[in-house]
Coordinates of C-alpha atoms in Angstrom, one line a residue:
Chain A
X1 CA 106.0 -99.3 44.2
X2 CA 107.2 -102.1 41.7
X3 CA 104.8 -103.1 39.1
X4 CA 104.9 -107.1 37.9
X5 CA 102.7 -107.9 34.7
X6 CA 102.0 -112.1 34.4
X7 CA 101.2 -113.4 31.4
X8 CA 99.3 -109.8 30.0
X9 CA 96.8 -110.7 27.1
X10 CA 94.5 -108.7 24.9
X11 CA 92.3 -109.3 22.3
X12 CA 90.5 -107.3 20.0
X13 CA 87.9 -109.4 18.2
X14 CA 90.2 -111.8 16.6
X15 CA 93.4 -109.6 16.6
X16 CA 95.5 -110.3 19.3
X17 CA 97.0 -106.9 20.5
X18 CA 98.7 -108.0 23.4
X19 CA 100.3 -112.0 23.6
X20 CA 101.1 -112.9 26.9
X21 CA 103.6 -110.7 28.4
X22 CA 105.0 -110.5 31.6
X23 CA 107.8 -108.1 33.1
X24 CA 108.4 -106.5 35.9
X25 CA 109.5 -102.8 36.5
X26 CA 111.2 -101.8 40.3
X27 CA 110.8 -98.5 42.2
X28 CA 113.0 -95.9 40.9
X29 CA 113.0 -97.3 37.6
X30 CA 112.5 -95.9 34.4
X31 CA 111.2 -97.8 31.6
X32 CA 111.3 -97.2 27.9
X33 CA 108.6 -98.8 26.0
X34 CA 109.4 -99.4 22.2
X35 CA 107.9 -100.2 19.2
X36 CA 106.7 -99.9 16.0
X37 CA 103.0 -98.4 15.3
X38 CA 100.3 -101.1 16.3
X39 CA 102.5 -102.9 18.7
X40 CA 100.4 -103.2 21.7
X41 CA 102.2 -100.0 23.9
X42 CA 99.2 -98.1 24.3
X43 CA 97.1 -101.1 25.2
X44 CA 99.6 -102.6 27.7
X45 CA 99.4 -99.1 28.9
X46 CA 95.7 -99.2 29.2
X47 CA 95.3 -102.3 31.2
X48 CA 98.5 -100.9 33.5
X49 CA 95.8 -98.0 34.5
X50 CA 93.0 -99.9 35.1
X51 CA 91.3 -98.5 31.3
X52 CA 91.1 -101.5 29.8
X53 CA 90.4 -105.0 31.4
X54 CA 92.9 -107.8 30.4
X55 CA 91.5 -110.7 29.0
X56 CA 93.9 -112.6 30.6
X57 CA 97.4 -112.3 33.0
X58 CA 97.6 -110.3 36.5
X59 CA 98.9 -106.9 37.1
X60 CA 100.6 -106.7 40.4
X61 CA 100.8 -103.3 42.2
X62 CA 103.1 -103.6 45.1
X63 CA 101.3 -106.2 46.9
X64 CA 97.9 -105.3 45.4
X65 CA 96.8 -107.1 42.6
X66 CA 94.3 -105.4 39.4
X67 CA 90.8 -105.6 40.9
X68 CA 91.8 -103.1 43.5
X69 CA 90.5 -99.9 42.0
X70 CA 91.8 -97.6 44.9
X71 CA 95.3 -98.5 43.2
X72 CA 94.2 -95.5 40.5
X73 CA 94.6 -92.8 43.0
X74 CA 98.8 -93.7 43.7
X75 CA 98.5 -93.9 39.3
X76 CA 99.4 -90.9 37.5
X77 CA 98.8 -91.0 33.5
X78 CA 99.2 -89.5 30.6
X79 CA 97.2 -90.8 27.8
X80 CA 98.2 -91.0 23.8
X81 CA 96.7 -87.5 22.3
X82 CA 96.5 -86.1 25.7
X83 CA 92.6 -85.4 26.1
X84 CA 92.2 -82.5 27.9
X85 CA 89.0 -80.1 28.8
X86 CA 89.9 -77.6 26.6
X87 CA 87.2 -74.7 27.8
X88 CA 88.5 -75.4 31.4
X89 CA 91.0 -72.8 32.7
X90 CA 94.6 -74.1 33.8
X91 CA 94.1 -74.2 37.2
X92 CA 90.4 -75.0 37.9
X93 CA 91.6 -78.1 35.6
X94 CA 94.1 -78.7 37.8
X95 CA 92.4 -78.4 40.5
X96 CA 89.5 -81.0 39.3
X97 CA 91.9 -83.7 38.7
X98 CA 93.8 -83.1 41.8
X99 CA 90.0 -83.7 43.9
X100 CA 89.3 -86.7 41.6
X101 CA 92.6 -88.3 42.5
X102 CA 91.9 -88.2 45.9
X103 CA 94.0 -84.9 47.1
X104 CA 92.3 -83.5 50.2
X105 CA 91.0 -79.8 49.5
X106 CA 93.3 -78.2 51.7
X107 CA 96.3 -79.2 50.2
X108 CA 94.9 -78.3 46.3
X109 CA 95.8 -75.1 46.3
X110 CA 99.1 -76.1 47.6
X111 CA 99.7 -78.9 44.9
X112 CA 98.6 -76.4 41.8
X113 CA 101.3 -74.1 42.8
X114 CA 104.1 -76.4 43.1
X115 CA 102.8 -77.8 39.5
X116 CA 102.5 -74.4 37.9
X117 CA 105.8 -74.4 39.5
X118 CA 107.1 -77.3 38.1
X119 CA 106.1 -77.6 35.0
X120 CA 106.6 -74.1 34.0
X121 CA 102.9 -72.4 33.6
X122 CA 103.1 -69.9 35.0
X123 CA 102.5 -67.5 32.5
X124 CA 99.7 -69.3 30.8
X125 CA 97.7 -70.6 34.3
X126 CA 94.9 -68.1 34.3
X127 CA 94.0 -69.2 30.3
X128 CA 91.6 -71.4 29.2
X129 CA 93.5 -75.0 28.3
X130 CA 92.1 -74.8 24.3
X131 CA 94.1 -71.6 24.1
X132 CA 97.2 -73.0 24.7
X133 CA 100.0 -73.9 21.9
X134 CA 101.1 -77.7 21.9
X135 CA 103.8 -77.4 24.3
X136 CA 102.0 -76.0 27.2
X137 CA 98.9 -78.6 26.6
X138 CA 101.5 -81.3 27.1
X139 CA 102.9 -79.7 30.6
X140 CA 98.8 -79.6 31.5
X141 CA 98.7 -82.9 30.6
X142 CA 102.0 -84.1 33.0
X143 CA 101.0 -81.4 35.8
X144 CA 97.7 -83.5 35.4
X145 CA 99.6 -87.1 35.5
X146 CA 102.0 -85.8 38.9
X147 CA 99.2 -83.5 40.8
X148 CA 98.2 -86.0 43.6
X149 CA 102.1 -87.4 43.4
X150 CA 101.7 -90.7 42.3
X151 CA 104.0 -94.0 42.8
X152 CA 103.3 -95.2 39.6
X153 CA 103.6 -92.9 36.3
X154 CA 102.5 -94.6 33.3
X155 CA 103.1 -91.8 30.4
X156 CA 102.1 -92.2 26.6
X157 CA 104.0 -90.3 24.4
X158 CA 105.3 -88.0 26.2
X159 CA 107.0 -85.6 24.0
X160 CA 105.2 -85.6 20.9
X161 CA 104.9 -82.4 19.3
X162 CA 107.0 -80.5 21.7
X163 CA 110.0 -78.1 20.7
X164 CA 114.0 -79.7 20.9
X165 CA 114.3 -77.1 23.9
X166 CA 111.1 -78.4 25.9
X167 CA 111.7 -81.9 25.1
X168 CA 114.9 -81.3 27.2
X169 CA 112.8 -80.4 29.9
X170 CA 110.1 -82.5 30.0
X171 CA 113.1 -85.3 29.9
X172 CA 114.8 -83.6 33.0
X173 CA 111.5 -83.9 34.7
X174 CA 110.7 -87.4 34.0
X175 CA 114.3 -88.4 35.2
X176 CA 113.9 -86.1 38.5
X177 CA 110.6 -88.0 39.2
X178 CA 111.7 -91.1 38.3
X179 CA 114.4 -91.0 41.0
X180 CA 112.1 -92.2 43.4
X181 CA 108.7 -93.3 41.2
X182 CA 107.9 -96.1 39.0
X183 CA 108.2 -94.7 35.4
X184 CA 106.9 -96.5 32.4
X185 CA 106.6 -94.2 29.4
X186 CA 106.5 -94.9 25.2
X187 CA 107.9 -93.5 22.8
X188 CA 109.0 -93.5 18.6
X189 CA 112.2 -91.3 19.3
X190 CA 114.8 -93.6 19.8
X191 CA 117.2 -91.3 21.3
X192 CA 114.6 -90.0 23.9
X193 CA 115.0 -93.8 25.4
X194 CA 118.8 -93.4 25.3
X195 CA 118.0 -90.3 27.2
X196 CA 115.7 -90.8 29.7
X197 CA 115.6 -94.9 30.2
X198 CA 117.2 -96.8 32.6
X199 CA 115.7 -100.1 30.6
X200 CA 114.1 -100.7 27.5
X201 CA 111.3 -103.3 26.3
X202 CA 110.9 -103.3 23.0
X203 CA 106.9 -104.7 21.6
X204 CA 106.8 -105.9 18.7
X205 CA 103.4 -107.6 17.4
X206 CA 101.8 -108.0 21.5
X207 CA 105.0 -110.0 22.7
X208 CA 108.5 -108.6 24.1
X209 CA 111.4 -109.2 22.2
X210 CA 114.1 -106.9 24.0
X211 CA 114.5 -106.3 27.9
X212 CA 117.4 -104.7 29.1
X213 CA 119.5 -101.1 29.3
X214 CA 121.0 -99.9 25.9
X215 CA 124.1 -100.9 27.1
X216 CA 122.4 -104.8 27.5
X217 CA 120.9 -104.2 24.0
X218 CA 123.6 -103.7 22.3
X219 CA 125.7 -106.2 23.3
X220 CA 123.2 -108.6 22.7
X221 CA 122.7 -107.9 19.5
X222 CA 124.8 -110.4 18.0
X223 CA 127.9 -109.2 18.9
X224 CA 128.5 -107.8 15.5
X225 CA 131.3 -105.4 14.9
X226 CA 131.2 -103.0 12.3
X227 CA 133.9 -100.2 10.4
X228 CA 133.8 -98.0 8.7
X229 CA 136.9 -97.8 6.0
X230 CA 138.1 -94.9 3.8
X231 CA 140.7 -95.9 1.3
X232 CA 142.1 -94.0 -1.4
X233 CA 140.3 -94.5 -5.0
X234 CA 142.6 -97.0 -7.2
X235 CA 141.0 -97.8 -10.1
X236 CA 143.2 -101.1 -11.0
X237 CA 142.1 -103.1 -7.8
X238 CA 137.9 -103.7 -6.7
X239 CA 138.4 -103.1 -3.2
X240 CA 135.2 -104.7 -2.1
X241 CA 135.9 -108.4 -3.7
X242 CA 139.5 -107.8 -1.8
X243 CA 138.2 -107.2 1.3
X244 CA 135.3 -110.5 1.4
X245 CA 137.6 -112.6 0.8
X246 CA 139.0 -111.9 4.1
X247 CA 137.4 -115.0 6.4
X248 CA 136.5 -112.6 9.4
X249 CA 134.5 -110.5 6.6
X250 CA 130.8 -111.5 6.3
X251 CA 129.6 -108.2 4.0
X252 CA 131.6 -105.3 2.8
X253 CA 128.9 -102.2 0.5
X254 CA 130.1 -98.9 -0.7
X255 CA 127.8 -96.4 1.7
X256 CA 127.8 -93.6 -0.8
X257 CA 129.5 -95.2 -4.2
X258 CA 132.9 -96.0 -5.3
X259 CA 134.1 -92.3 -3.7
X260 CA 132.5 -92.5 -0.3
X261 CA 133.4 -95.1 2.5
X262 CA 132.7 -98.5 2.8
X263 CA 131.5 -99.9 5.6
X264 CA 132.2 -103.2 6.6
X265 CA 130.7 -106.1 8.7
X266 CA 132.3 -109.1 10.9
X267 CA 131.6 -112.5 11.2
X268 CA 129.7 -112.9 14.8
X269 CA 132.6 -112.6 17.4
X270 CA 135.2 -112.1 15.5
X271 CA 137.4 -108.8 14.7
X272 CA 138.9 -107.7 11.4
X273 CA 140.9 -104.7 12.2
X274 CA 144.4 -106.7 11.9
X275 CA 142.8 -108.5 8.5
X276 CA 141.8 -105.1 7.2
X277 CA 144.8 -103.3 7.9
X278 CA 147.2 -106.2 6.6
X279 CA 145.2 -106.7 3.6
X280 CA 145.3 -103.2 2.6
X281 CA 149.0 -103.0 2.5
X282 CA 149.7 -106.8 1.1
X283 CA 147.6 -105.0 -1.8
X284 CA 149.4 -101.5 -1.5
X285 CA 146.1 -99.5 -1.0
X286 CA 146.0 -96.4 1.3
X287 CA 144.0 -97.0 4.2
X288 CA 143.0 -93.3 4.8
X289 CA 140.6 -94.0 7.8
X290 CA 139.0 -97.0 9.7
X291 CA 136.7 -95.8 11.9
X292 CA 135.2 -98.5 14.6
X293 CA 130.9 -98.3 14.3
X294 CA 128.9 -98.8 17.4
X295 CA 125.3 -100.8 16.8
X296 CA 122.9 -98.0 16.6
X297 CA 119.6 -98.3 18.9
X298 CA 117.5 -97.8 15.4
X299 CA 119.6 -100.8 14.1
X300 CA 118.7 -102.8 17.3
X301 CA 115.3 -101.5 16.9
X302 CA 115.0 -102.3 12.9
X303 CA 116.5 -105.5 13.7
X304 CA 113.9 -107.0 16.3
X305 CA 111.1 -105.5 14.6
X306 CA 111.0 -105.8 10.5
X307 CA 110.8 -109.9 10.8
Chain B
X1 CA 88.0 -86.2 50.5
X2 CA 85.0 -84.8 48.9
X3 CA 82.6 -87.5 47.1
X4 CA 83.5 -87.8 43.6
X5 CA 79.8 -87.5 42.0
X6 CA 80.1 -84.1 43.7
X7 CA 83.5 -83.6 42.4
X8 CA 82.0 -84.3 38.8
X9 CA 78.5 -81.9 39.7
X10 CA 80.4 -79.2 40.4
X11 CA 83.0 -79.4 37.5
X12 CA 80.0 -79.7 35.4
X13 CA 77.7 -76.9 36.9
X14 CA 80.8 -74.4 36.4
X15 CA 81.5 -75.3 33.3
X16 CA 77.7 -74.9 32.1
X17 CA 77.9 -71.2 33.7
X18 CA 81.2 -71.0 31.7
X19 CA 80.2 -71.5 29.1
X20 CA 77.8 -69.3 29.0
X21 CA 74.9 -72.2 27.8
X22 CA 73.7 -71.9 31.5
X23 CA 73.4 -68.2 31.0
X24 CA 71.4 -68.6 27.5
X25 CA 68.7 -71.6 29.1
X26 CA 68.2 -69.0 31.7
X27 CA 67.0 -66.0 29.5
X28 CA 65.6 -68.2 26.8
X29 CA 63.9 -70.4 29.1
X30 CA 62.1 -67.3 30.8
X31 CA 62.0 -65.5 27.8
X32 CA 59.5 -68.2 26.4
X33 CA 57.6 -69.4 29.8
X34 CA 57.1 -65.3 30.3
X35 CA 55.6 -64.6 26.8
X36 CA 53.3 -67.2 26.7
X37 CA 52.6 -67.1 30.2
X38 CA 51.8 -63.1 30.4
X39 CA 51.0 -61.6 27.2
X40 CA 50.1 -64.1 24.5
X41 CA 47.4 -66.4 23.6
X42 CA 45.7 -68.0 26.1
X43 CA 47.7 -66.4 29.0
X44 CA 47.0 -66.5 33.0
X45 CA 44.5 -63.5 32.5
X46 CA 42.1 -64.9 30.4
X47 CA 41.7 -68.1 32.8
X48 CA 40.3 -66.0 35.6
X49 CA 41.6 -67.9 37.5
X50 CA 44.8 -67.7 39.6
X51 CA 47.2 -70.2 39.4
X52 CA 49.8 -71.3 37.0
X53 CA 48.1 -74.0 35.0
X54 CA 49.3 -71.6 31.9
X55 CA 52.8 -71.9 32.8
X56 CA 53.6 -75.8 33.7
X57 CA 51.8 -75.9 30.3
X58 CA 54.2 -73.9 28.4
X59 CA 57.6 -75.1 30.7
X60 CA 56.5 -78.8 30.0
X61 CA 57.4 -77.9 26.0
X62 CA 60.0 -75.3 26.8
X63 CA 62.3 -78.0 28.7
X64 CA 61.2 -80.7 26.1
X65 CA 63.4 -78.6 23.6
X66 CA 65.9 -77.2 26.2
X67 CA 67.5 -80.3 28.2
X68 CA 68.4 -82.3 25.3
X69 CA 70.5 -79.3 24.2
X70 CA 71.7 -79.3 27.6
X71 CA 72.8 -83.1 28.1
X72 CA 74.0 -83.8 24.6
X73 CA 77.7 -82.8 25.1
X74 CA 77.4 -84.1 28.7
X75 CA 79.5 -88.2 27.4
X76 CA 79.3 -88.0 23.7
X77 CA 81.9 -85.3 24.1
X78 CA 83.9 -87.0 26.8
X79 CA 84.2 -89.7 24.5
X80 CA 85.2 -87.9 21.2
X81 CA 88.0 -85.6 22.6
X82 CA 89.6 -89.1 25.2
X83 CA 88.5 -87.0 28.1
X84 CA 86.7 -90.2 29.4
X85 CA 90.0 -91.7 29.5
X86 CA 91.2 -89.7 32.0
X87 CA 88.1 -90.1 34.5
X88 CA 87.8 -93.5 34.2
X89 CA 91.4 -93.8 35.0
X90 CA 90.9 -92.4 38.4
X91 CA 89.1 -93.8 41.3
X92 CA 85.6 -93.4 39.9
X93 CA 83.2 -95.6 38.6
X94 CA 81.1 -94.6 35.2
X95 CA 78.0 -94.6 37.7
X96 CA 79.5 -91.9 39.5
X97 CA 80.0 -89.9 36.4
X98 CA 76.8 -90.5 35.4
X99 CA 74.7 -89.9 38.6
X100 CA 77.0 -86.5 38.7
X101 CA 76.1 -85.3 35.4
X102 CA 72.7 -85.9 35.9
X103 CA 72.5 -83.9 39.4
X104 CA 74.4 -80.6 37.5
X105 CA 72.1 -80.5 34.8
X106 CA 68.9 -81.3 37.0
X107 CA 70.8 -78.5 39.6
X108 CA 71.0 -76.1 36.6
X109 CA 66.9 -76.8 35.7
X110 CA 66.3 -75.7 39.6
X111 CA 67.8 -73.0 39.2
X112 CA 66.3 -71.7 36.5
X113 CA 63.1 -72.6 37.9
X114 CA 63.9 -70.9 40.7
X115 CA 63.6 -67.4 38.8
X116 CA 60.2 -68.3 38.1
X117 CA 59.4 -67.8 42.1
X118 CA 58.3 -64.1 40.9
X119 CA 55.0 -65.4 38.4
X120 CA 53.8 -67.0 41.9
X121 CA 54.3 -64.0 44.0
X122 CA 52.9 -61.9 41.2
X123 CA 49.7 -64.4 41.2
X124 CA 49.4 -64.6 44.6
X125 CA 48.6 -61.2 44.8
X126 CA 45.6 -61.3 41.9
X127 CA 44.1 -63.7 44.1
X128 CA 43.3 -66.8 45.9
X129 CA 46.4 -69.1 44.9
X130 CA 46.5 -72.8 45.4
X131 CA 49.4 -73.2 46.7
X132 CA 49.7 -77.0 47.1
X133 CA 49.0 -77.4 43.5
X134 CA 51.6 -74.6 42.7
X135 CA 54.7 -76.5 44.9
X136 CA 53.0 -80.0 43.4
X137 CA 53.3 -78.5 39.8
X138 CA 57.2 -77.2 40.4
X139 CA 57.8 -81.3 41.6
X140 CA 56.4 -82.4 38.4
X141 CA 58.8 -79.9 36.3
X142 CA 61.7 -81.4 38.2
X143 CA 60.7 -85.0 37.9
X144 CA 60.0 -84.7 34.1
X145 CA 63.1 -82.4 34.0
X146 CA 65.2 -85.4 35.9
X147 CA 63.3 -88.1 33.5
X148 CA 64.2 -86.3 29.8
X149 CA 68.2 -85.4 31.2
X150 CA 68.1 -89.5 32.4
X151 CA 67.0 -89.7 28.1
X152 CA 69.3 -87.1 26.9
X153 CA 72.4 -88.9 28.8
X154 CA 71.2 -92.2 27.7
X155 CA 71.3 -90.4 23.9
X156 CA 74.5 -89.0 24.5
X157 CA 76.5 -91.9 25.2
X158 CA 75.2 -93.9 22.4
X159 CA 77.4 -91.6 20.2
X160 CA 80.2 -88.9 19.7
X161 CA 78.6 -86.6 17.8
X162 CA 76.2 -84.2 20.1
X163 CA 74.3 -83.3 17.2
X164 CA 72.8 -87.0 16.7
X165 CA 72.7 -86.8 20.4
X166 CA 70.4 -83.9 20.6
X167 CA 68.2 -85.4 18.0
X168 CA 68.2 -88.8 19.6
X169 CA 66.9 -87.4 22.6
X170 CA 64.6 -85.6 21.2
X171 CA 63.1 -88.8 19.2
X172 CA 63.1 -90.4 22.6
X173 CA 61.4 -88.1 24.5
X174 CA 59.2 -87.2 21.7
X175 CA 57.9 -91.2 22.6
X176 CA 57.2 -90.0 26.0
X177 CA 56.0 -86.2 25.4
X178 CA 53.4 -86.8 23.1
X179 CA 53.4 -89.8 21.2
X180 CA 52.2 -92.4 23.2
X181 CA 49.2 -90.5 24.8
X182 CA 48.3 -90.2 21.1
X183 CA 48.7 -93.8 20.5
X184 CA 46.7 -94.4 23.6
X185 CA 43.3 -92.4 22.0
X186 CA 43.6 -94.3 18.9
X187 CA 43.9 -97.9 20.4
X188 CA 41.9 -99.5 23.1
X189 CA 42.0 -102.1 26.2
X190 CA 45.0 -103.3 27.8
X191 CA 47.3 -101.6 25.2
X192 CA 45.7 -98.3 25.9
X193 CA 46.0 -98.7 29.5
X194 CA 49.6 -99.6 28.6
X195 CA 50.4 -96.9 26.7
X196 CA 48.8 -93.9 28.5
X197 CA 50.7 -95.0 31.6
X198 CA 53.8 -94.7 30.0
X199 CA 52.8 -91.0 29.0
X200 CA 55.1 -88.4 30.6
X201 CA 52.9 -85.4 30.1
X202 CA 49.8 -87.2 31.7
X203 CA 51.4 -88.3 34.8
X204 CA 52.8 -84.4 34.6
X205 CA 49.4 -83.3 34.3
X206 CA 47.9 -84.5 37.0
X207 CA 50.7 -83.3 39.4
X208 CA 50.4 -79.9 37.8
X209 CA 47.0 -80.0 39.1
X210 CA 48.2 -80.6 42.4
X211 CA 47.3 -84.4 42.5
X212 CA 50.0 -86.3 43.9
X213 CA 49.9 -89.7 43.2
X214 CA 52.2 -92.6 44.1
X215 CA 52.3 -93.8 40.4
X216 CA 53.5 -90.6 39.1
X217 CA 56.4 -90.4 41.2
X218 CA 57.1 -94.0 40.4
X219 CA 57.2 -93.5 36.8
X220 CA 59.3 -90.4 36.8
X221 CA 61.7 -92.2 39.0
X222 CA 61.4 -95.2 37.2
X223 CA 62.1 -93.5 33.8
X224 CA 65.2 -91.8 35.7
X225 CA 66.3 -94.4 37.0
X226 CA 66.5 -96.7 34.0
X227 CA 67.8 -93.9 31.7
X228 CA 71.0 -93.4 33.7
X229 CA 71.7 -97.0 34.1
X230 CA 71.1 -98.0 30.6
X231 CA 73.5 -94.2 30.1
X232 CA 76.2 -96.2 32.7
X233 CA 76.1 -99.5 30.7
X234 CA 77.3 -97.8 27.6
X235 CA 79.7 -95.3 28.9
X236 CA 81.3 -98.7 30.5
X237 CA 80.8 -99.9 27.6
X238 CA 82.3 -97.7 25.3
X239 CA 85.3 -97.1 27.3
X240 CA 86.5 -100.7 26.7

């Protein structure tokens, strides 16, 4: 089920927390949502689930619009901090969220065991949910979001606080179910996106100032091309003032001192590898490596964000 | 598809015997009605009479103090751990929460209640029992039972600490327990009229005697009815 957002606003008293944004995410689709603390992910992500009312803008669900509340039960989400009923057992948990979300009793048990399944609780199913370590909470928490398999999966955070080997699996999962369901889900780590995303928005003070794959991103961003230069330590010649005077050049810095690399910038479209290289022997200096950089996501992301 | 108050009663009920605080109200609850009821003070032997006057007497205080400790984790902790986010994210409206809530904590009170079934058979047999009065006596325990859980869910979705909740409850019902019959001897005219009619243990009384009265019900339904809607507008509320 696609999911269109017109013109989305928020306020909070006189803070704006969400200005006016509109996108819209296709079936089979998974979306990244970035951006710093205090963006406006979670609350975009509230009004997406029907939490919060928008103070202004449509949600589309497919063909349904926002004041539809039967849209919740085809919603699956997991909230920021992941509330759970911690002196509820795994499955009678379960098994309540499954009957609130509209799942007919005869198919609950059914549903529970392809979760437990799923998500990998089996060996923690018959405990109460406040017993549990981090990791197992958050698979609760997503058995929770996928129970009455939703079309729609709007997922905060998903991976906080989990180990490097179930944040592997948690982001096999997502990308299994997003094969053929609407995925929206936030996140700080930047690599997860690279991950698990098909596209990336990145929210920065309630408005969108990215849209696109990390392929898109990256080309966009200015087209810069970095390097990163080794050359052997002569004491007689200052490298860096011989390198920006090159006109493709815009900044040359040492990364670690005069002994570690430099790393070097071009003008906007242009290349300096033939500059660099010819430069370096016109002034007999040993060019021990030149390494082409790639635009990192966290430089995209630094870059949209800080101003 | 089962409804989804029910959904939320039953959750509730269960987690109440869970818990074990079901468990607890149960043997406290008898524990107090029975001592004061059977062996101390004033009890049902020295009335010479058999009924169980003694007993909606002592109940009436017993669930005074019980139900707010009951209701008070019933929102304010939904809304302190998020847990409210998830319900209200699902096709359910905050009145259904509410009106659930309410029906597994005025389910748990029958129950308990229901153990009391033996102190009529016992007094049954010592002699000629009213019986209208007795089944008119176990209505007013529920309706003033349904009135102070409609307070204590009101109290407990003003805030997220259960503690205030229970006290806040207690303040409220104190109002309707006690405080405004008092009011009503010391003051006169319309205002006493006023005041004595919004007295919970009067209108209790008199059903406990086996009167039942059109005005009674209507002000136990009446206070229900407005605690749990004042207890939806802030859950809604809240959750924005």
């Amino acid at each position: 089920m696609d999911v269109r957002i017109e013109n989305l606003t928020k306020r909070y008293g006189a803070q704006l927390a969400v200005d006016r944004i509109s996108f819209e995410i296709r079936s089979g689709e998974i979306v990244g949502f970035l951006g710093p603390n205090g963006a406006g992910k979670t609350t975009t992500m509230k009004m997406l689930t029907q939490y919060l009312p928008p103070d202004d803008g449509r949600i589309w669900y497919g063909r349904t619009s926002y004041a539809d509340t039967g849209i919740r039960r085809r919603i699956g989400y997991l909230p920021e901090h992941n509330p759970l009923y911690e002196d509820m057992p795994v499955i009678d948990y379960l098994g309540f969220m499954a009957a609130l979300q509209g799942v007919a009793a005869s198919e609950i048990p059914d549903r529970i065991r392809e979760m437990v399944r799923l998500c990998g609780l089996d060996v923690e199913k018959h405990k109460k949910i406040g017993e549990l370590s981090k990791g197992y909470r958050q698979r609760v928490g997503l058995a929770q979001a996928i129970i009455h398999n939703p079309d729609i999966l709007i997922l905060d955070e998903p991976t906080t606080g989990l180990d490097p080997n179930q944040i592997v699996e948690i982001r096999e999962l997502i990308r299994k179910l997003g094969k053929e369901k609407t995925v929206i889900l936030s996140t700080h780590i930047l690599p997860e996106v690279e991950a698990t995303c098909d596209r990336i928005l990145i929210i920065n003070k309630g408005r969108i100032v990215a849209d696109g794959s990390v392929a898109e991103l990256r080309a966009q961003s200015e087209g810069k091309q970095w390097l990163q230069l080794r050359i052997e330590r002569d004491p007689a010649k200052d490298v860096i003032a011989i390198l920006s005077s090159l006109p493709s050049v815009e900044a040359v810095r040492w990364l670690n001192g005069p002994d570690g690399p430099i790393e070097l910038q071009s003008k906007p479209g242009m290349s300096s590898n033939r500059d660099v290289f010819h430069t370096c022997v016109d002034h007999g200096l040993v060019l021990l490596e030149m390494i082409p950089g790639e635009t990192k996501l966290e430089d995209i992301f630094r870059d949209l964000t800080l101003n | 598809m089962r409804a989804p108050v029910l959904i939320i009663a039953r959750k509730e009920l269960n987690g109440l015997f869970d818990s074990l605080t079901a468990y607890i109200l149960i043997i406290a609850f008898l524990g107090f009605s029975g001592f004061f009821t059977w062996i101390s003070g004033s009890d049902i032997f020295l009335r010479k009479e058999a009924d169980l006057a003694v007993f909606f007497g002592v109940s009436q205080w017993t669930l005074f103090f019980f139900i707010p400790a009951i209701t008070m984790k019933m929102i304010a902790e939904e809304n302190k751990s998020g847990t409210i986010e998830l319900l209200l994210t699902k096709a359910i409206t905050p009145r259904q929460v509410i009106i659930g809530k309410f029906l597994a904590c005025l389910s748990l009170i029958a129950i308990t209640l229901a153990f009391t079934a033996s102190y009529c058979i016992t007094v049954s047999q010592l002699g000629n029992m009213d019986h209208g009065a007795t089944l008119s006596g176990y209505l007013g325990l529920l309706l003033l039972s349904g009135a102070y859980i409609s307070i204590g869910l009101l109290a407990s979705s003003l805030t997220n600490n259960q503690i205030i909740a229970f006290l806040l409850a207690l303040l409220m019902g104190v109002f309707f327990h006690f405080l405004f019959d008092m009011m009503a001897y010391s003051s006169r005219g319309a205002i006493a009229g006023l005041l004595s009619s919004l007295s919970a243990s009067r209108h209790f009384d008199s059903l406990s005697r086996g009167v039942i009265d059109s005005k009674d019900l209507l002000f136990f339904i009446s206070l229900m009815v407005a605690g749990l809607y004042l207890a939806e507008l802030f859950l809604a509320k809240r959750a924005k």
